[in-house]
Amino acid sequence: MLSYQAETQAEKDAKLHMFYRWGAELVSRLREKGYWADITDPMSGLALFTNCGPSLYPDVEGAEVLLRYAPYNLGNCFVLSHPHWGTHVYPATAFTLAPIEAVRQVLSSMQQDCHQ
C-alpha cells in the first residue's frame, strides 16, 4: 500500500469498495435491531448514512490515537502500520450506539454469512 503504482492504486480502490459494502451491511443490520450506526468515508472523513455536521473524522489519526498504530508520512498522505499486518491495511471506521454484545452478534452473523 506504500507505492503509487497503478496496481497498488487498484488494490486501494478495491479495499475501499470492500469496506463500503461491508460497512453498509453492518449499518443495515445494526439499524434493523434498532441501533444507530454509520461509517465514515475514509477518503473524505464524512459520514455516509447520516447527515454530516461540520467536522470530519480522520481515520488515520483515530487509529494512531485510539489504537496506537504507528503512522508514516508519505508526503501527501499518511499510512498506518498495524502490529500484525504492517502497512497492508486500509484504515476505516464504523460508529454505533449499539451495546458491544449486539455488535459482536452482528459481526459474528456477517462472518457466518461470508462462509456459506
PDB file of C-alpha atoms in Angstrom:
ATOM      1  CA  MET A   1       0.000   0.000   0.000  1.00  0.00           C
ATOM      2  CA  LEU A   2       3.037   2.253   0.047  1.00  0.00           C
ATOM      3  CA  SER A   3       3.623   2.820  -3.652  1.00  0.00           C
ATOM      4  CA  TYR A   4       1.846   4.977  -6.214  1.00  0.00           C
ATOM      5  CA  GLN A   5       1.842   2.354  -8.962  1.00  0.00           C
ATOM      6  CA  ALA A   6      -1.379   1.561 -10.852  1.00  0.00           C
ATOM      7  CA  GLU A   7      -1.520  -1.919  -9.316  1.00  0.00           C
ATOM      8  CA  THR A   8      -1.305  -0.510  -5.787  1.00  0.00           C
ATOM      9  CA  GLN A   9      -3.944   2.134  -6.530  1.00  0.00           C
ATOM     10  CA  ALA A  10      -6.257  -0.572  -7.890  1.00  0.00           C
ATOM     11  CA  GLU A  11      -5.799  -2.565  -4.673  1.00  0.00           C
ATOM     12  CA  LYS A  12      -6.564   0.520  -2.558  1.00  0.00           C
ATOM     13  CA  ASP A  13      -9.710   1.195  -4.591  1.00  0.00           C
ATOM     14  CA  ALA A  14     -10.799  -2.435  -4.230  1.00  0.00           C
ATOM     15  CA  LYS A  15     -10.279  -2.311  -0.442  1.00  0.00           C
ATOM     16  CA  LEU A  16     -12.235   0.936  -0.229  1.00  0.00           C
ATOM     17  CA  HIS A  17     -15.203  -0.552  -2.103  1.00  0.00           C
ATOM     18  CA  MET A  18     -14.960  -3.688   0.025  1.00  0.00           C
ATOM     19  CA  PHE A  19     -15.250  -1.504   3.138  1.00  0.00           C
ATOM     20  CA  TYR A  20     -18.232   0.359   1.674  1.00  0.00           C
ATOM     21  CA  ARG A  21     -20.069  -2.949   1.086  1.00  0.00           C
ATOM     22  CA  TRP A  22     -19.097  -4.379   4.461  1.00  0.00           C
ATOM     23  CA  GLY A  23     -19.924  -1.133   6.277  1.00  0.00           C
ATOM     24  CA  ALA A  24     -23.307  -0.769   4.567  1.00  0.00           C
ATOM     25  CA  GLU A  25     -24.194  -4.304   5.659  1.00  0.00           C
ATOM     26  CA  LEU A  26     -23.031  -3.640   9.229  1.00  0.00           C
ATOM     27  CA  VAL A  27     -25.005  -0.397   9.436  1.00  0.00           C
ATOM     28  CA  SER A  28     -28.095  -2.045   7.949  1.00  0.00           C
ATOM     29  CA  ARG A  29     -28.035  -4.958  10.391  1.00  0.00           C
ATOM     30  CA  LEU A  30     -27.480  -2.743  13.426  1.00  0.00           C
ATOM     31  CA  ARG A  31     -30.264  -0.378  12.348  1.00  0.00           C
ATOM     32  CA  GLU A  32     -32.601  -3.358  11.844  1.00  0.00           C
ATOM     33  CA  LYS A  33     -32.011  -4.112  15.525  1.00  0.00           C
ATOM     34  CA  GLY A  34     -32.930  -0.525  16.422  1.00  0.00           C
ATOM     35  CA  TYR A  35     -29.431   0.912  16.951  1.00  0.00           C
ATOM     36  CA  TRP A  36     -27.920   3.978  15.335  1.00  0.00           C
ATOM     37  CA  ALA A  37     -24.829   3.189  13.266  1.00  0.00           C
ATOM     38  CA  ASP A  38     -22.792   4.786  10.490  1.00  0.00           C
ATOM     39  CA  ILE A  39     -19.444   4.508   8.755  1.00  0.00           C
ATOM     40  CA  THR A  40     -17.166   7.260   7.583  1.00  0.00           C
ATOM     41  CA  ASP A  41     -15.783   7.617   4.098  1.00  0.00           C
ATOM     42  CA  PRO A  42     -12.018   7.148   4.565  1.00  0.00           C
ATOM     43  CA  MET A  43     -11.376   9.416   1.573  1.00  0.00           C
ATOM     44  CA  SER A  44     -13.307  12.411   2.925  1.00  0.00           C
ATOM     45  CA  GLY A  45     -13.920  11.745   6.618  1.00  0.00           C
ATOM     46  CA  LEU A  46     -17.660  12.330   6.102  1.00  0.00           C
ATOM     47  CA  ALA A  47     -20.416  10.104   7.477  1.00  0.00           C
ATOM     48  CA  LEU A  48     -22.006   8.003   4.730  1.00  0.00           C
ATOM     49  CA  PHE A  49     -25.515   7.317   6.065  1.00  0.00           C
ATOM     50  CA  THR A  50     -26.173  10.247   8.400  1.00  0.00           C
ATOM     51  CA  ASN A  51     -26.445  13.972   7.748  1.00  0.00           C
ATOM     52  CA  CYS A  52     -22.963  15.340   8.195  1.00  0.00           C
ATOM     53  CA  GLY A  53     -22.032  18.019  10.659  1.00  0.00           C
ATOM     54  CA  PRO A  54     -19.147  20.460  10.287  1.00  0.00           C
ATOM     55  CA  SER A  55     -16.454  18.035  11.468  1.00  0.00           C
ATOM     56  CA  LEU A  56     -14.605  15.340   9.571  1.00  0.00           C
ATOM     57  CA  TYR A  57     -13.301  12.108  11.116  1.00  0.00           C
ATOM     58  CA  PRO A  58      -9.636  11.427  10.318  1.00  0.00           C
ATOM     59  CA  ASP A  59      -9.346   7.611  10.202  1.00  0.00           C
ATOM     60  CA  VAL A  60      -5.549   7.546  10.294  1.00  0.00           C
ATOM     61  CA  GLU A  61      -5.369   9.924  13.257  1.00  0.00           C
ATOM     62  CA  GLY A  62      -8.116   7.962  15.038  1.00  0.00           C
ATOM     63  CA  ALA A  63      -6.202   4.693  14.644  1.00  0.00           C
ATOM     64  CA  GLU A  64      -2.996   6.403  15.725  1.00  0.00           C
ATOM     65  CA  VAL A  65      -4.513   7.875  18.899  1.00  0.00           C
ATOM     66  CA  LEU A  66      -7.036   5.197  19.877  1.00  0.00           C
ATOM     67  CA  LEU A  67      -5.195   2.051  18.762  1.00  0.00           C
ATOM     68  CA  ARG A  68      -1.604   3.343  18.991  1.00  0.00           C
ATOM     69  CA  TYR A  69      -0.795   2.360  15.387  1.00  0.00           C
ATOM     70  CA  ALA A  70       2.343   3.990  14.013  1.00  0.00           C
ATOM     71  CA  PRO A  71       1.781   6.420  11.103  1.00  0.00           C
ATOM     72  CA  TYR A  72       4.219   7.066   8.273  1.00  0.00           C
ATOM     73  CA  ASN A  73       4.145  10.334   6.341  1.00  0.00           C
ATOM     74  CA  LEU A  74       4.414   9.761   2.600  1.00  0.00           C
ATOM     75  CA  GLY A  75       4.250  13.420   1.706  1.00  0.00           C
ATOM     76  CA  ASN A  76       0.631  13.842   0.655  1.00  0.00           C
ATOM     77  CA  CYS A  77      -0.868  11.140   2.897  1.00  0.00           C
ATOM     78  CA  PHE A  78      -0.236   9.058   5.976  1.00  0.00           C
ATOM     79  CA  VAL A  79      -0.018   5.269   6.073  1.00  0.00           C
ATOM     80  CA  LEU A  80      -0.552   3.197   9.203  1.00  0.00           C
ATOM     81  CA  SER A  81       1.470   0.266  10.431  1.00  0.00           C
ATOM     82  CA  HIS A  82      -0.682  -2.442  12.021  1.00  0.00           C
ATOM     83  CA  PRO A  83       1.078  -4.592  14.670  1.00  0.00           C
ATOM     84  CA  HIS A  84       0.358  -7.813  12.725  1.00  0.00           C
ATOM     85  CA  TRP A  85      -0.220  -6.789   9.064  1.00  0.00           C
ATOM     86  CA  GLY A  86       2.257  -3.895   8.859  1.00  0.00           C
ATOM     87  CA  THR A  87       1.357  -1.369   6.188  1.00  0.00           C
ATOM     88  CA  HIS A  88      -1.001  -3.795   4.399  1.00  0.00           C
ATOM     89  CA  VAL A  89      -4.053  -2.116   5.974  1.00  0.00           C
ATOM     90  CA  TYR A  90      -6.676   0.399   4.927  1.00  0.00           C
ATOM     91  CA  PRO A  91      -7.965   2.450   7.865  1.00  0.00           C
ATOM     92  CA  ALA A  92     -11.729   2.861   8.007  1.00  0.00           C
ATOM     93  CA  THR A  93     -14.155   3.492  10.855  1.00  0.00           C
ATOM     94  CA  ALA A  94     -17.634   2.432  11.906  1.00  0.00           C
ATOM     95  CA  PHE A  95     -19.573   4.113  14.716  1.00  0.00           C
ATOM     96  CA  THR A  96     -22.594   2.839  16.623  1.00  0.00           C
ATOM     97  CA  LEU A  97     -24.596   3.324  19.804  1.00  0.00           C
ATOM     98  CA  ALA A  98     -25.269  -0.419  19.999  1.00  0.00           C
ATOM     99  CA  PRO A  99     -24.010  -2.287  23.052  1.00  0.00           C
ATOM    100  CA  ILE A 100     -20.891  -4.358  22.442  1.00  0.00           C
ATOM    101  CA  GLU A 101     -22.819  -7.652  22.626  1.00  0.00           C
ATOM    102  CA  ALA A 102     -25.148  -6.539  19.802  1.00  0.00           C
ATOM    103  CA  VAL A 103     -22.119  -5.557  17.709  1.00  0.00           C
ATOM    104  CA  ARG A 104     -20.482  -8.921  18.381  1.00  0.00           C
ATOM    105  CA  GLN A 105     -23.662 -10.760  17.358  1.00  0.00           C
ATOM    106  CA  VAL A 106     -23.954  -8.801  14.118  1.00  0.00           C
ATOM    107  CA  LEU A 107     -20.279  -9.266  13.251  1.00  0.00           C
ATOM    108  CA  SER A 108     -20.493 -12.993  14.014  1.00  0.00           C
ATOM    109  CA  SER A 109     -23.585 -13.281  11.820  1.00  0.00           C
ATOM    110  CA  MET A 110     -21.857 -11.401   8.997  1.00  0.00           C
ATOM    111  CA  GLN A 111     -18.816 -13.681   9.266  1.00  0.00           C
ATOM    112  CA  GLN A 112     -21.001 -16.804   9.167  1.00  0.00           C
ATOM    113  CA  ASP A 113     -22.803 -15.455   6.087  1.00  0.00           C
ATOM    114  CA  CYS A 114     -19.456 -14.990   4.323  1.00  0.00           C
ATOM    115  CA  HIS A 115     -18.540 -18.635   4.827  1.00  0.00           C
ATOM    116  CA  GLN A 116     -21.776 -20.092   3.460  1.00  0.00           C
TER     117      GLN A 116
END
